[in-house]
Short mmCIF file of C-alpha atoms in Angstrom, two decimals:
data_model
loop_
_atom_site.label_atom_id
_atom_site.label_comp_id
_atom_site.label_asym_id
_atom_site.label_seq_id
_atom_site.Cartn_x
_atom_site.Cartn_y
_atom_site.Cartn_z
CA MET A 220 19.05 8.96 -6.56
CA ASP A 221 16.76 6.79 -8.69
CA TYR A 222 13.22 6.23 -7.53
CA GLN A 223 10.77 4.40 -9.83
CA ASN A 224 7.44 2.70 -9.69
CA ILE A 225 7.40 -0.24 -12.09
CA LEU A 226 4.02 -1.50 -13.24
CA THR A 227 3.81 -5.21 -13.16
CA THR A 228 1.43 -8.17 -12.70
CA CYS A 229 1.21 -10.36 -9.59
CA THR A 230 2.68 -13.84 -10.12
CA TYR A 231 0.91 -15.41 -7.13
CA CYS A 232 -2.35 -16.57 -8.79
CA GLY A 233 -4.21 -16.35 -12.09
CA CYS A 234 -6.25 -13.19 -11.16
CA GLY A 235 -3.59 -10.93 -12.69
CA CYS A 236 -3.66 -8.01 -10.20
CA ASN A 237 -1.49 -5.10 -11.19
CA PHE A 238 0.71 -3.17 -8.92
CA PHE A 239 3.72 -0.96 -8.87
CA LEU A 240 6.98 -2.21 -7.40
CA GLU A 241 8.72 0.69 -5.76
CA VAL A 242 12.43 0.71 -6.63
CA LEU A 243 14.89 3.00 -4.88
CA ASP A 244 18.42 2.85 -6.20
CA GLY A 245 17.87 -0.63 -7.63
CA GLU A 246 16.37 -2.08 -4.43
CA LEU A 247 12.68 -2.98 -4.06
CA THR A 248 11.24 -1.03 -1.13
CA GLY A 249 7.47 -1.56 -1.46
CA THR A 250 4.37 -2.64 -3.34
CA ILE A 251 1.57 -0.23 -4.34
CA PRO A 252 -1.63 -1.57 -5.79
CA CYS A 253 -2.56 -0.06 -9.10
CA LYS A 254 -5.79 1.96 -8.89
CA THR A 255 -6.32 2.23 -12.63
CA SER A 256 -6.10 -1.51 -13.13
CA PRO A 257 -9.53 -2.87 -14.08
CA VAL A 258 -8.61 -6.25 -12.43
CA ASN A 259 -7.91 -5.16 -8.89
CA GLU A 260 -8.90 -1.48 -8.76
CA GLY A 261 -6.30 -0.56 -6.17
CA LYS A 262 -6.77 -3.58 -3.92
CA LEU A 263 -4.55 -6.60 -3.18
CA CYS A 264 -4.51 -9.71 -1.03
CA ILE A 265 -1.89 -10.27 1.65
CA LYS A 266 0.36 -12.14 -0.73
CA GLY A 267 0.30 -9.45 -3.36
CA TRP A 268 1.06 -6.75 -0.77
CA ASN A 269 4.28 -8.57 0.08
CA VAL A 270 5.71 -9.39 -3.31
CA HIS A 271 8.64 -6.97 -2.89
CA GLU A 272 9.86 -9.09 0.04
CA PHE A 273 10.14 -12.46 -1.74
CA VAL A 274 11.84 -11.09 -4.82
CA GLN A 275 14.97 -10.22 -2.98
CA SER A 276 14.74 -12.96 -0.35
CA ASP A 277 17.95 -14.79 0.50
CA LYS A 278 15.97 -18.02 0.71
CA ARG A 279 15.13 -18.02 -3.02
CA LEU A 280 16.60 -20.95 -5.00
CA LYS A 281 18.87 -19.55 -7.68
CA ARG A 282 20.53 -22.76 -8.95
CA PRO A 283 19.30 -26.34 -9.53
CA MET A 284 20.03 -28.73 -6.75
CA ILE A 285 20.15 -32.51 -6.47
CA ARG A 286 20.05 -34.47 -3.25
CA LYS A 287 23.18 -36.55 -3.00
CA ASN A 288 23.71 -38.84 -0.04
CA GLY A 289 21.03 -36.93 1.86
CA ASN A 290 22.40 -33.54 1.18
CA LEU A 291 21.21 -30.96 -1.41
CA GLU A 292 24.05 -29.98 -3.66
CA GLU A 293 24.11 -27.21 -6.30
CA VAL A 294 24.60 -28.71 -9.78
CA SER A 295 24.65 -27.46 -13.41
CA TRP A 296 21.46 -27.28 -15.38
CA ASP A 297 22.68 -29.93 -17.73
CA GLU A 298 23.20 -32.35 -14.84
CA ALA A 299 19.83 -31.48 -13.29
CA LEU A 300 17.97 -32.02 -16.60
CA ASP A 301 19.82 -35.20 -17.44
CA TYR A 302 19.07 -36.57 -14.02
CA THR A 303 15.42 -35.66 -14.13
CA ALA A 304 14.87 -37.06 -17.64
CA ALA A 305 16.61 -40.28 -16.70
CA ARG A 306 14.58 -40.66 -13.51
CA LEU A 307 11.30 -39.93 -15.25
CA LYS A 308 12.08 -42.51 -17.91
CA THR A 309 13.01 -45.11 -15.29
CA VAL A 310 9.95 -44.49 -13.11
CA LYS A 311 7.64 -44.66 -16.15
CA ALA A 312 9.28 -47.91 -17.41
CA GLU A 313 9.26 -49.63 -14.05
CA LYS A 314 5.99 -48.38 -12.50
CA GLY A 315 3.90 -47.14 -15.37
CA SER A 316 2.81 -43.65 -16.50
CA ASP A 317 0.52 -43.01 -13.53
CA ALA A 318 3.43 -43.26 -11.13
CA VAL A 319 4.43 -39.76 -12.29
CA GLY A 320 2.49 -36.63 -11.33
CA PHE A 321 2.90 -33.01 -12.42
CA PHE A 322 2.55 -29.77 -10.54
CA ALA A 323 1.79 -26.74 -12.68
CA SER A 324 2.33 -23.22 -11.41
CA ALA A 325 0.60 -19.93 -11.15
CA LYS A 326 3.94 -18.17 -11.43
CA VAL A 327 4.44 -19.06 -15.05
CA THR A 328 2.58 -18.20 -18.26
CA CYS A 329 -0.46 -19.92 -19.73
CA GLU A 330 1.75 -21.20 -22.56
CA GLU A 331 4.19 -22.75 -20.17
CA ASN A 332 1.42 -24.46 -18.28
CA TYR A 333 -0.02 -25.68 -21.53
CA LEU A 334 3.29 -27.20 -22.49
CA MET A 335 3.55 -28.85 -19.10
CA GLN A 336 0.18 -30.63 -19.30
CA LYS A 337 0.95 -31.59 -22.87
CA PHE A 338 4.16 -33.17 -21.77
CA ALA A 339 2.35 -34.94 -18.94
CA ARG A 340 -0.36 -36.33 -21.20
CA ALA A 341 1.34 -36.85 -24.57
CA ALA A 342 4.92 -37.65 -23.50
CA VAL A 343 4.54 -39.34 -20.12
CA GLY A 344 0.99 -40.56 -20.54
CA THR A 345 -0.70 -39.47 -17.29
CA ASN A 346 -3.52 -37.12 -16.46
CA SER A 347 -2.16 -36.51 -12.95
CA VAL A 348 -1.73 -32.73 -13.38
CA ASP A 349 -2.36 -30.47 -10.48
CA HIS A 350 -1.71 -26.87 -9.43
CA CYS A 351 0.53 -25.19 -6.87
CA ALA A 352 -2.51 -23.30 -5.39
CA ARG A 353 -3.71 -26.67 -3.94
CA LEU A 354 -0.48 -27.33 -2.13
CA MET B 1109 -5.04 23.90 -12.24
CA ILE B 1110 -2.60 21.26 -13.50
CA GLU B 1111 -0.70 23.91 -15.48
CA ILE B 1112 -0.13 25.99 -12.32
CA VAL B 1113 1.23 22.93 -10.53
CA ARG B 1114 3.41 21.97 -13.48
CA GLN B 1115 4.82 25.51 -13.61
CA LYS B 1116 5.42 25.62 -9.82
CA ALA B 1117 7.16 22.23 -9.83
CA GLY B 1118 9.20 23.26 -12.86
CA GLU B 1119 10.40 26.47 -11.09
CA LEU B 1120 11.43 24.53 -8.00
CA LEU B 1121 13.34 22.00 -10.10
CA ASN B 1122 14.99 24.78 -12.26
CA GLN B 1123 16.04 26.74 -9.25
CA GLY B 1124 17.59 23.66 -7.72
CA LYS B 1125 15.50 24.06 -4.58
CA ILE B 1126 14.35 20.47 -4.72
CA LYS B 1127 15.98 17.15 -5.75
CA GLY B 1128 12.67 15.92 -7.10
CA PHE B 1129 8.87 16.51 -7.08
CA ILE B 1130 6.57 13.77 -5.89
CA ALA B 1131 3.23 13.62 -7.67
CA PRO B 1132 1.11 11.25 -9.68
CA SER B 1133 2.00 10.72 -13.35
CA ARG B 1134 -0.05 9.36 -16.21
CA GLU B 1135 1.90 6.91 -18.25
CA ASN B 1136 0.89 3.92 -20.47
CA GLY B 1137 -2.76 4.48 -19.57
CA HIS B 1138 -2.20 4.23 -15.86
CA VAL B 1139 -1.77 6.76 -13.09
CA ALA B 1140 1.26 6.08 -10.89
CA PRO B 1141 3.11 7.97 -8.19
CA ARG B 1142 6.38 9.32 -9.51
CA LEU B 1143 9.46 11.25 -8.51
CA PHE B 1144 9.93 13.97 -11.19
CA THR B 1145 13.61 14.95 -11.24
CA ARG B 1146 13.70 16.86 -14.59
CA VAL B 1147 11.47 19.61 -15.96
CA GLU B 1148 10.90 17.76 -19.23
CA GLU B 1149 9.26 14.90 -17.36
CA LEU B 1150 6.50 17.09 -16.01
CA SER B 1151 4.38 16.72 -19.15
CA THR B 1152 2.97 13.46 -17.73
CA LEU B 1153 2.14 15.12 -14.38
CA ASN B 1154 -1.37 14.23 -13.07
CA LEU B 1155 -3.32 15.31 -9.97
CA GLY B 1156 -4.50 11.85 -9.03
CA ASP B 1157 -7.37 11.94 -11.43
CA SER B 1158 -8.09 9.05 -13.79
CA SER B 1159 -11.66 8.85 -14.93
CA SER B 1160 -12.90 11.24 -12.19
CA GLU B 1161 -11.39 13.71 -9.79
CA GLY B 1162 -9.26 12.16 -7.06
CA ASP B 1163 -9.97 8.49 -8.01
CA ALA B 1164 -6.27 7.72 -8.52
CA ARG B 1165 -4.71 9.22 -5.39
CA TYR B 1166 -1.68 7.52 -3.94
CA PRO B 1167 0.10 7.80 -0.57
CA LEU B 1168 2.59 10.45 -1.69
CA ASP B 1169 3.50 11.27 1.93
CA LYS B 1170 4.59 7.59 2.36
CA ILE B 1171 6.85 7.82 -0.64
CA LEU B 1172 8.41 10.99 0.82
CA ILE B 1173 9.19 9.07 4.01
CA THR B 1174 10.94 6.35 2.02
CA LEU B 1175 13.09 8.98 0.22
CA HIS B 1176 13.67 11.02 3.36
CA ARG B 1177 14.97 8.04 5.28
CA LYS B 1178 17.58 7.35 2.59
CA TYR B 1179 18.39 11.00 1.68
CA PRO B 1180 17.68 13.04 4.86
CA ASP B 1181 19.73 16.02 3.63
CA ASP B 1182 17.92 16.48 0.35
CA CYS B 1183 14.85 18.59 -0.14
CA PHE B 1184 11.81 17.29 -2.01
CA GLY B 1185 8.77 18.93 -3.45
CA ILE B 1186 5.40 17.17 -3.09
CA LEU B 1187 1.87 17.72 -4.45
CA VAL B 1188 -0.55 18.02 -1.58
CA ARG B 1189 -4.30 18.09 -1.15
CA GLY B 1190 -5.74 19.03 2.22
CA CYS B 1191 -5.41 15.52 3.56
CA ASP B 1192 -1.85 15.04 2.28
CA GLN B 1193 -0.82 18.24 4.07
CA ARG B 1194 -2.50 17.13 7.27
CA GLY B 1195 -0.38 14.01 6.82
CA LEU B 1196 2.78 16.00 6.45
CA TYR B 1197 2.01 18.09 9.54
CA THR B 1198 1.43 14.87 11.50
CA LEU B 1199 4.65 13.28 10.21
CA TYR B 1200 6.55 16.52 11.18
CA ARG B 1201 5.00 16.22 14.63
CA LEU B 1202 6.01 12.57 14.90
CA ASN B 1203 9.60 13.35 13.75
CA GLN B 1204 9.28 11.24 10.63
CA LEU B 1205 9.94 14.15 8.28
CA ASN B 1206 11.88 17.41 8.54
CA PRO B 1207 9.76 20.37 7.42
CA ASP B 1208 12.94 22.15 6.30
CA ARG B 1209 13.44 19.44 3.70
CA VAL B 1210 9.93 19.56 2.22
CA ILE B 1211 8.29 22.10 -0.11
CA GLU B 1212 4.56 21.57 -0.44
CA VAL B 1213 2.69 22.51 -3.59
CA GLY B 1214 -0.96 22.56 -2.60
CA ILE B 1215 -4.21 22.21 -4.51
CA ALA B 1216 -7.71 22.64 -3.17
CA CYS B 1217 -10.25 19.91 -3.88
CA SER B 1218 -13.49 20.63 -5.74
CA PRO B 1219 -16.83 20.84 -3.87
CA GLY B 1220 -17.74 17.44 -5.38
CA LEU B 1221 -14.68 15.64 -4.00
CA ALA B 1222 -14.92 17.45 -0.64
CA LYS B 1223 -18.47 16.24 -0.31
CA ALA B 1224 -17.71 12.67 -1.41
CA CYS B 1225 -14.98 12.56 1.26
CA GLU B 1226 -17.03 14.43 3.87
CA CYS B 1227 -13.74 16.21 4.32
CA LEU B 1228 -12.92 18.44 7.38
CA LYS B 1229 -10.29 20.38 5.44
CA PRO B 1230 -10.61 19.99 1.64
CA PHE B 1231 -7.78 22.44 0.95
CA PRO B 1232 -4.17 22.84 2.13
CA ASP B 1233 -2.79 25.99 3.68
CA ASP B 1234 -1.28 28.20 0.98
CA ALA B 1235 -2.92 26.37 -1.97
CA VAL B 1236 -1.40 27.45 -5.33
CA ALA B 1237 -4.46 26.35 -7.28
CA GLY B 1238 -8.15 25.68 -6.81
CA ASP B 1239 -10.68 27.59 -4.73
CA PRO B 1240 -10.95 26.33 -1.15
CA VAL B 1241 -14.43 25.13 -0.28
CA ALA B 1242 -16.01 24.84 3.23
CA PRO B 1243 -15.56 21.68 5.34
CA GLU B 1244 -18.35 19.11 4.83
CA GLY B 1245 -20.73 17.46 7.34
CA GLN B 1246 -20.07 13.99 8.73
CA LYS B 1247 -23.10 12.11 7.56
CA ALA B 1248 -21.55 8.65 7.50
CA VAL B 1249 -20.52 8.92 11.17
CA GLU B 1250 -23.90 10.33 12.15
CA MET B 1251 -25.63 7.50 10.42
CA VAL B 1252 -23.85 5.00 12.61
CA GLU B 1253 -24.27 7.16 15.75
CA ASP B 1254 -28.06 7.20 15.14
CA MET B 1255 -28.20 3.43 15.63
CA ASP B 1256 -28.81 2.07 19.08
CA MET B 1257 -25.90 0.35 20.80
CA ALA B 1258 -26.95 -3.16 19.96
CA GLY B 1259 -27.50 -2.21 16.37
CA ARG B 1260 -24.20 -0.42 16.16
CA PHE B 1261 -22.38 -3.40 17.59
CA GLU B 1262 -24.02 -5.69 15.17
CA PHE B 1263 -23.28 -3.32 12.26
CA TRP B 1264 -19.58 -3.22 13.02
CA MET B 1265 -19.15 -6.91 13.88
CA ASP B 1266 -20.84 -7.66 10.55
CA GLN B 1267 -18.44 -5.40 8.68
CA PHE B 1268 -15.34 -6.68 10.47
CA SER B 1269 -16.35 -10.25 9.72
CA LYS B 1270 -15.75 -9.52 6.07
CA CYS B 1271 -12.04 -8.86 6.69
CA VAL B 1272 -9.60 -11.08 4.73
CA LYS B 1273 -6.64 -9.93 6.84
CA CYS B 1274 -4.71 -8.53 3.88
CA TYR B 1275 -3.22 -5.71 5.99
CA GLY B 1276 -3.86 -3.36 3.11
CA CYS B 1277 -5.35 -0.72 5.37
CA ARG B 1278 -2.08 -0.56 7.18
CA ASP B 1279 0.19 -0.98 4.22
CA ILE B 1280 -1.35 1.85 2.16
CA CYS B 1281 -1.61 4.19 5.22
CA PRO B 1282 0.74 7.14 5.05
CA MET B 1283 0.56 7.47 8.82
CA CYS B 1284 1.72 3.83 9.37
CA PHE B 1285 5.50 3.99 9.54
CA CYS B 1286 6.24 1.96 12.69
CA ASN B 1287 9.02 -0.68 12.44
CA GLU B 1288 7.07 -2.87 14.90
CA CYS B 1289 3.32 -3.07 14.37
CA SER B 1290 0.77 -4.06 17.05
CA LEU B 1291 -1.19 -5.83 14.36
CA GLU B 1292 1.71 -8.31 14.14
CA CYS B 1293 1.85 -8.75 17.97
CA LYS B 1294 0.94 -12.39 18.61
CA ASP B 1295 -0.78 -11.49 21.98
CA LEU B 1296 -3.28 -9.37 20.08
CA VAL B 1297 -3.64 -10.90 16.68
CA SER B 1298 -3.04 -14.59 15.92
CA LYS B 1299 -0.55 -15.26 13.15
CA GLY B 1300 -1.44 -17.34 10.07
CA ASP B 1301 -5.05 -17.82 10.97
CA LEU B 1302 -8.32 -16.83 9.38
CA PRO B 1303 -10.78 -15.40 10.11
CA VAL B 1304 -9.07 -12.48 11.67
CA ASP B 1305 -9.54 -11.70 15.41
CA ILE B 1306 -12.56 -9.44 15.53
CA PRO B 1307 -13.07 -6.84 16.75
CA VAL B 1308 -9.51 -6.68 18.17
CA PHE B 1309 -7.71 -6.26 14.89
CA HIS B 1310 -9.84 -3.29 13.70
CA LEU B 1311 -10.15 -1.65 17.07
CA VAL B 1312 -6.33 -1.83 17.70
CA ARG B 1313 -5.85 -0.08 14.39
CA ALA B 1314 -8.61 2.45 15.11
CA MET B 1315 -7.02 3.26 18.52
CA HIS B 1316 -3.68 3.85 16.86
CA MET B 1317 -5.30 6.08 14.28
CA ALA B 1318 -7.03 8.27 16.91
CA ASP B 1319 -4.35 11.05 16.85
CA ARG B 1320 -2.86 10.20 13.48
CA CYS B 1321 -5.61 9.57 10.87
CA ILE B 1322 -5.69 12.40 8.41
CA ASP B 1323 -8.80 11.07 6.72
CA CYS B 1324 -7.27 10.56 3.30
CA GLY B 1325 -9.51 7.52 2.78
CA LEU B 1326 -6.84 5.42 1.06
CA CYS B 1327 -7.45 2.54 3.50
CA GLU B 1328 -11.09 2.28 2.59
CA GLU B 1329 -10.23 2.48 -1.13
CA ALA B 1330 -7.67 -0.30 -0.71
CA CYS B 1331 -9.98 -2.60 1.27
CA PRO B 1332 -10.95 -5.61 -0.90
CA SER B 1333 -13.88 -6.25 1.46
CA ASP B 1334 -15.39 -2.70 1.35
CA ILE B 1335 -15.29 -2.31 5.17
CA PRO B 1336 -16.22 1.37 5.90
CA LEU B 1337 -12.87 2.03 7.62
CA ARG B 1338 -13.05 5.69 6.92
CA THR B 1339 -16.21 5.98 8.96
CA LEU B 1340 -14.54 4.13 11.84
CA TYR B 1341 -11.49 6.38 11.89
CA LYS B 1342 -13.66 9.48 11.44
CA LYS B 1343 -15.40 8.41 14.58
CA THR B 1344 -12.21 8.01 16.63
CA GLY B 1345 -11.04 11.40 15.28
CA ARG B 1346 -14.29 12.85 16.44
CA ILE B 1347 -13.85 11.46 19.99
CA MET B 1348 -10.42 13.10 20.06
CA ASP B 1349 -11.97 16.37 19.08
CA GLU B 1350 -14.82 16.11 21.56
CA GLU B 1351 -12.51 15.06 24.48
CA PHE B 1352 -9.41 17.11 23.83
CA GLY B 1353 -10.27 19.62 21.05
CA PHE B 1354 -7.64 18.00 18.90
CA THR B 1355 -7.83 17.06 15.22
CA SER B 1356 -4.79 15.40 13.60
CA GLY B 1357 -2.83 17.53 11.21
CA ILE B 1358 -5.13 20.57 11.24
CA ASN B 1359 -2.62 22.86 13.03
CA LYS B 1360 0.96 22.50 11.94
CA HIS B 1361 2.62 22.79 15.35
CA GLU B 1362 0.05 21.25 17.63
CA LYS B 1363 1.13 18.37 19.82
CA SER B 1364 -1.07 15.40 20.30
CA PRO B 1365 -2.75 15.22 23.72
CA LEU B 1366 -1.99 11.51 23.70
CA SER B 1367 1.79 12.33 23.80
CA ILE B 1368 1.44 14.39 26.99
CA MET B 1369 2.28 12.55 30.23
CA GLY B 1370 0.18 13.44 33.28
CA PRO B 1371 -3.38 14.53 33.76
CA ALA B 1372 -5.69 15.23 30.81
CA PRO B 1373 -5.22 18.78 29.47
CA ASP B 1374 -8.13 21.16 29.62
CA LYS B 1375 -10.65 20.76 26.95
CA LYS B 1376 -10.14 23.28 24.23
CA GLY B 1377 -12.98 22.35 21.91
CA PRO B 1378 -16.52 23.65 21.90
#
């Protein structure tokens, strides 16, 4: 029997609410908001309350996929990255930089988002950068 | 007080009477609920106090339900205040926990905390530490009762309209264990829409709390909109007392009048 409460930070938005993920024998069983966190003081929104459900969801994408002949197929990271790089180059060459847009994410770190906008502006040459919370 | 609890929990673990002891723990600057399985771990034991008494209480009863569902044959120790024990009594009554598999280690709350909670029973039966203090008056409920009906309606609708539908009141509640929840029934509460259906959402929950709520106050503490939920459930509890002489979890073996089929039982209360 192994029951633990793991302190972590919500990945849904930039607020940074803290909660404990309840883990019983390696399986997530619940979310408990952290009362001693100065950010959320024991409160959460509906998304935060249900984090333990998405983590173990069968619907999560675990491997890169490319749509081939109308069907999504699992491919290696190398193939996915090569394909994406080639398509970005082609679109930029044929239609211009502003034909490409970037969606940043609340589920990654500030540094990763910084790199993304840097790539968008400096490498691709567009300021079309938006955020997943507006989807 | 904490030393007595630590000693008691240590004895239970040493004697092999329990598989683990459920209580808050202070680690890395935070207070978190924990299952203590070894005596050496008890040095971080906490009573749910961070910067003031009782400000970091967690639904320990709910954690016990999770453990009991997976390990029904194992016995667990648990730290209880008056409200937590009322919760256990209610969960025994509702067949969610087996009293033979639970050992309660009770502490009485200070007069200050009892007053802040306006608690009806700020001490558990058989407390091992703390001096039991008398029940407190119900000023918050009386303040609302003093309003006229129109004012009262306006007050509650105003409060309910602040709701962001996070379901936190239900999710934190140690008495909410149902597999199917009325608050997710599409005929009562629309799905995926805001604002929340008022007053249906809050009144459905209040009705379900009538013979369950043990007034731990965790719902109100978890509410991001500061809706005075505790006052609402105190009021439903008060109606149960006035009509049936029943208060949830006060007497260990008392059945809820709402679970009796047939005519209303004779009023037992004053």
